[in-house]
Coordinates of C-alpha atoms in Angstrom, one line a residue:
M1 CA 7.1 33.2 -33.8
G2 CA 9.3 35.0 -31.3
R3 CA 12.9 35.2 -30.7
G4 CA 14.4 31.6 -30.2
G5 CA 10.9 30.0 -31.1
P6 CA 10.6 27.3 -33.6
L7 CA 9.2 29.7 -36.2
E8 CA 11.9 32.3 -35.8
G9 CA 13.2 33.3 -39.3
R10 CA 10.5 31.3 -40.9
C11 CA 7.7 34.0 -40.7
W12 CA 7.0 37.1 -42.8
A13 CA 3.8 39.2 -42.9
F14 CA 2.5 41.8 -45.2
I15 CA -0.6 43.8 -43.8
F16 CA -2.8 46.3 -45.7
D17 CA -5.6 48.7 -44.4
K18 CA -8.2 48.5 -47.1
E19 CA -8.9 52.3 -47.1
Y20 CA -5.2 53.1 -47.1
A21 CA -4.7 50.6 -49.9
A22 CA -7.3 52.4 -51.9
V23 CA -5.7 55.9 -51.4
A24 CA -2.4 54.4 -52.4
K25 CA -4.0 53.1 -55.4
V26 CA -5.1 56.7 -56.5
I27 CA -1.4 57.8 -56.3
D28 CA -0.2 54.7 -58.1
L29 CA -2.6 54.5 -60.9
L30 CA -2.9 58.3 -61.7
L31 CA -0.4 60.7 -60.2
E32 CA 2.5 58.4 -60.4
E33 CA 1.7 57.6 -64.1
Q34 CA 1.6 61.3 -64.8
A35 CA 4.9 62.0 -62.9
Y36 CA 6.7 59.2 -64.7
A37 CA 5.6 60.7 -68.0
A38 CA 7.1 63.9 -67.1
G39 CA 10.4 62.2 -66.1
I40 CA 9.7 62.3 -62.4
D41 CA 9.9 59.2 -60.1
L42 CA 7.6 59.7 -57.3
H43 CA 9.2 56.5 -55.4
V44 CA 12.4 58.2 -55.0
G45 CA 12.7 59.6 -51.5
H46 CA 9.2 57.7 -50.9
R47 CA 7.4 60.5 -52.3
A48 CA 4.5 58.4 -53.6
K49 CA 4.1 56.8 -50.0
E50 CA 4.1 60.4 -48.4
L51 CA 1.5 61.6 -50.7
A52 CA -0.7 58.4 -49.9
R53 CA -0.2 58.9 -46.3
T54 CA -1.2 62.7 -46.4
L55 CA -4.4 62.0 -48.3
A56 CA -5.3 58.9 -46.0
L57 CA -4.5 60.6 -42.7
H58 CA -5.7 64.2 -43.6
G59 CA -8.4 63.6 -46.0
R60 CA -11.2 63.2 -43.6
R61 CA -10.3 66.3 -41.9
A62 CA -10.1 68.3 -45.1
L63 CA -13.2 67.0 -46.7
G64 CA -15.4 65.7 -43.8
D65 CA -16.5 62.0 -43.6
E66 CA -19.2 62.2 -46.1
G67 CA -17.0 64.1 -48.7
F68 CA -13.8 61.8 -48.2
D69 CA -16.2 58.6 -48.4
R70 CA -17.8 60.0 -51.6
L71 CA -14.4 60.6 -53.0
M72 CA -13.0 57.2 -52.4
S73 CA -16.4 55.5 -53.4
A74 CA -16.2 57.3 -56.6
F75 CA -12.5 56.0 -57.3
V76 CA -13.3 52.3 -56.3
A77 CA -16.3 52.3 -58.7
F78 CA -14.1 53.7 -61.3
A79 CA -11.2 51.2 -60.8
S80 CA -13.1 48.2 -60.4
R81 CA -14.0 45.6 -62.8
R82 CA -17.4 46.7 -63.6
G83 CA -16.1 50.3 -64.0
R84 CA -13.4 49.4 -66.5
G85 CA -14.1 51.1 -69.7
N86 CA -17.2 52.8 -68.1
D87 CA -17.4 56.4 -69.2
Q88 CA -19.8 57.2 -66.5
A89 CA -17.7 55.9 -63.8
R90 CA -14.7 57.6 -64.8
E91 CA -16.8 61.2 -65.1
E92 CA -18.3 60.6 -61.8
F93 CA -14.9 60.1 -60.2
F94 CA -13.4 63.2 -61.8
A95 CA -16.6 65.2 -60.7
S96 CA -16.1 63.9 -57.0
V97 CA -12.2 65.1 -57.4
E98 CA -13.7 68.6 -58.5
D99 CA -16.1 68.8 -55.6
A100 CA -13.3 67.5 -53.1
W101 CA -10.9 70.1 -54.4
A102 CA -13.3 73.0 -54.0
S103 CA -14.3 72.1 -50.5
S104 CA -11.0 71.0 -49.2
T105 CA -9.8 72.8 -45.9
R106 CA -6.5 71.6 -45.7
R107 CA -3.7 72.8 -48.2
N108 CA -1.8 69.5 -48.3
V109 CA -4.8 67.7 -49.3
T110 CA -5.9 70.4 -51.7
D111 CA -2.6 70.4 -53.6
I112 CA -3.0 66.6 -54.2
L113 CA -6.4 67.0 -55.5
M114 CA -5.3 69.9 -57.7
T115 CA -2.9 67.6 -59.4
L116 CA -5.6 64.7 -59.6
R117 CA -7.8 67.1 -61.7
S118 CA -5.3 67.0 -64.4
T119 CA -5.0 63.1 -64.6
R120 CA -7.9 62.5 -67.1
P121 CA -5.2 61.4 -69.8
E122 CA -3.9 58.7 -67.6
A123 CA -7.4 57.6 -66.6
M124 CA -8.2 57.1 -70.2
T125 CA -5.5 54.7 -70.8
L126 CA -5.5 53.1 -67.4
Y127 CA -6.7 49.7 -68.5
D128 CA -4.2 49.2 -71.5
S129 CA -1.9 47.4 -69.3
A130 CA -4.2 46.3 -66.3
G131 CA -3.9 42.5 -67.2
S132 CA -6.5 40.0 -66.2
Y133 CA -7.0 41.5 -62.5
A134 CA -9.2 44.3 -60.9
L135 CA -7.0 47.1 -60.4
L136 CA -8.0 47.1 -56.7
E137 CA -7.0 43.3 -56.0
L138 CA -4.6 43.3 -53.2
L139 CA -3.8 39.7 -53.0
V140 CA -2.1 39.8 -56.2
S141 CA 0.5 42.4 -55.0
S142 CA 0.7 40.6 -51.8
V143 CA 1.6 37.3 -53.6
A144 CA 4.1 38.7 -55.6
Q145 CA 5.7 40.8 -52.6
A146 CA 6.0 37.4 -50.9
A147 CA 7.5 35.8 -53.6
H148 CA 10.2 38.6 -53.9
W149 CA 10.8 38.6 -50.1
W150 CA 11.3 34.8 -49.9
G151 CA 13.3 34.8 -53.0
K152 CA 15.8 37.3 -51.6
Q153 CA 16.2 35.2 -48.5
L154 CA 16.3 31.5 -49.8
G155 CA 17.2 32.0 -53.5
R156 CA 15.1 29.5 -55.4
V157 CA 11.5 29.0 -53.9
S158 CA 8.2 27.3 -54.5
M159 CA 5.2 28.8 -53.1
L160 CA 1.9 27.4 -52.1
T161 CA -1.3 30.0 -51.7
D162 CA -4.5 29.3 -50.1
E163 CA -7.6 29.3 -52.4
Q164 CA -9.0 32.5 -53.1
K165 CA -11.3 33.7 -55.8
A166 CA -8.9 36.1 -57.3
L167 CA -6.0 33.7 -57.5
T168 CA -7.3 31.3 -60.4
D169 CA -4.9 29.2 -62.3
D170 CA -4.5 31.9 -64.9
G171 CA -3.9 34.4 -62.5
L172 CA -1.4 32.5 -60.5
A173 CA 0.3 32.0 -64.1
D174 CA 0.3 35.6 -64.6
I175 CA 2.0 36.4 -61.3
A176 CA 4.6 33.9 -61.8
E177 CA 5.5 35.4 -65.3
V178 CA 5.7 38.9 -63.8
V179 CA 7.9 37.9 -60.6
R180 CA 10.4 36.0 -62.8
K181 CA 11.3 39.1 -64.7
D182 CA 12.5 42.5 -63.7
W183 CA 9.5 44.1 -62.4
G184 CA 8.3 47.4 -60.7
A185 CA 6.6 50.5 -61.8
T186 CA 9.5 52.6 -61.9
P187 CA 13.3 52.3 -62.0
S188 CA 13.6 53.0 -58.3
T189 CA 10.9 50.3 -57.5
R190 CA 12.3 47.6 -59.9
Q191 CA 12.7 44.3 -58.3
C192 CA 15.0 41.6 -59.2
P193 CA 13.6 38.3 -60.8
V194 CA 12.6 35.7 -58.5
D195 CA 13.8 32.2 -59.1
L196 CA 10.5 30.8 -58.7
R197 CA 10.2 27.1 -59.3
A198 CA 6.4 26.8 -58.8
L199 CA 3.2 28.8 -57.7
V200 CA 0.3 26.7 -56.8
R201 CA -2.9 26.7 -54.8
G202 CA -4.1 24.5 -52.2
T203 CA -6.3 24.2 -49.2
S204 CA -5.8 24.1 -45.4
A205 CA -7.7 20.8 -45.2
D206 CA -4.8 19.4 -47.4
H207 CA -1.9 21.4 -46.2
P208 CA -0.9 21.8 -42.6
S209 CA 1.4 24.7 -43.7
I210 CA -1.7 26.7 -44.7
Q211 CA -3.2 26.2 -41.5
L212 CA -0.2 27.5 -39.8
A213 CA -0.3 30.5 -42.1
D214 CA -3.8 31.1 -41.2
L215 CA -2.9 31.0 -37.4
L216 CA -0.1 33.7 -38.1
A217 CA -2.4 35.8 -40.1
G218 CA -4.8 35.8 -37.4
A219 CA -2.1 36.8 -34.9
V220 CA -0.9 39.6 -37.1
R221 CA -4.6 40.9 -37.6
V222 CA -5.4 40.9 -33.8
A223 CA -2.1 42.7 -33.0
A224 CA -2.4 45.3 -35.9
E225 CA -6.2 45.9 -35.1
H226 CA -5.2 46.6 -31.5
R227 CA -2.2 48.9 -32.4
A228 CA -4.6 50.8 -34.6
G229 CA -7.2 51.1 -32.0
I230 CA -9.9 49.2 -34.1
V231 CA -10.5 46.4 -31.8
P232 CA -8.3 46.8 -28.5
S233 CA -7.6 43.7 -26.7
E234 CA -5.0 42.1 -24.3
A235 CA -4.0 39.5 -26.9
G236 CA -3.3 42.3 -29.2
L237 CA -1.1 44.1 -26.8
E238 CA 1.0 41.0 -26.0
L239 CA 1.2 39.9 -29.6
W240 CA 2.4 43.3 -30.8
P241 CA 6.2 43.2 -30.1
T242 CA 6.4 39.6 -31.6
V243 CA 4.5 40.6 -34.8
V244 CA 6.6 43.9 -35.5
P245 CA 9.7 42.2 -36.6
L246 CA 7.8 39.9 -39.2
L247 CA 6.1 43.1 -40.9
D248 CA 7.3 43.8 -44.5
G249 CA 8.3 47.6 -44.5
S250 CA 6.2 48.2 -47.7
S251 CA 2.9 47.0 -46.0
A252 CA -0.1 49.1 -47.2
D253 CA -0.9 50.9 -43.7
P254 CA -0.3 54.3 -43.2
G255 CA 1.1 53.4 -39.6
F256 CA 4.4 51.8 -41.7
R257 CA 6.8 54.0 -43.4

């Protein structure tokens, strides 16, 4: 993987912290939509990412562990497949927003929650363009991001994904259709079309390349967990300098800008 190694220039990694990714979805699905309707692009100057970082890094301090967990659990229930079109899940989420706003002890978090209180119209129409995926399915955005990155490096590409429950035949067809067009939430985030020849699914038993990708993913995870202090290890310490150049700058982790 490292400089001068046989995999140099052939590896790329996109990581996400699940909690931060959920927080970022709050911004993307509600605040970003509200702002865009008002003619404001929150992705200009990385404003959307900074809002997500603020809520992720300061939310627990502002609300306490219990309050923050309650807010995020309510959002996940609201944005999940089971919460789709569920009035009770939506109302419970906004009730948790009200409680969090009233109890927040940090101004920067309070300001975000204040704006969230006014996003009920966006929540009401959230599922109109949700497609066939759960709104919190991170594998979908990861595959699309990989297609975009490799398309920029190589031009025409074919992609092979590991078997995952979320990546059905219809799901892969939907991803391929999106990335072959201009795509992105706002003009500033719009990506160029990918010259994608094929997007298919396979297993590690049949494809050594998937075995190699699994090995790389394991190394990235060990290094990232060490860096975040989740699972400190000697292996993580040694791997981190090698892993850093492989990480996509848009990785869903508050440690990356």
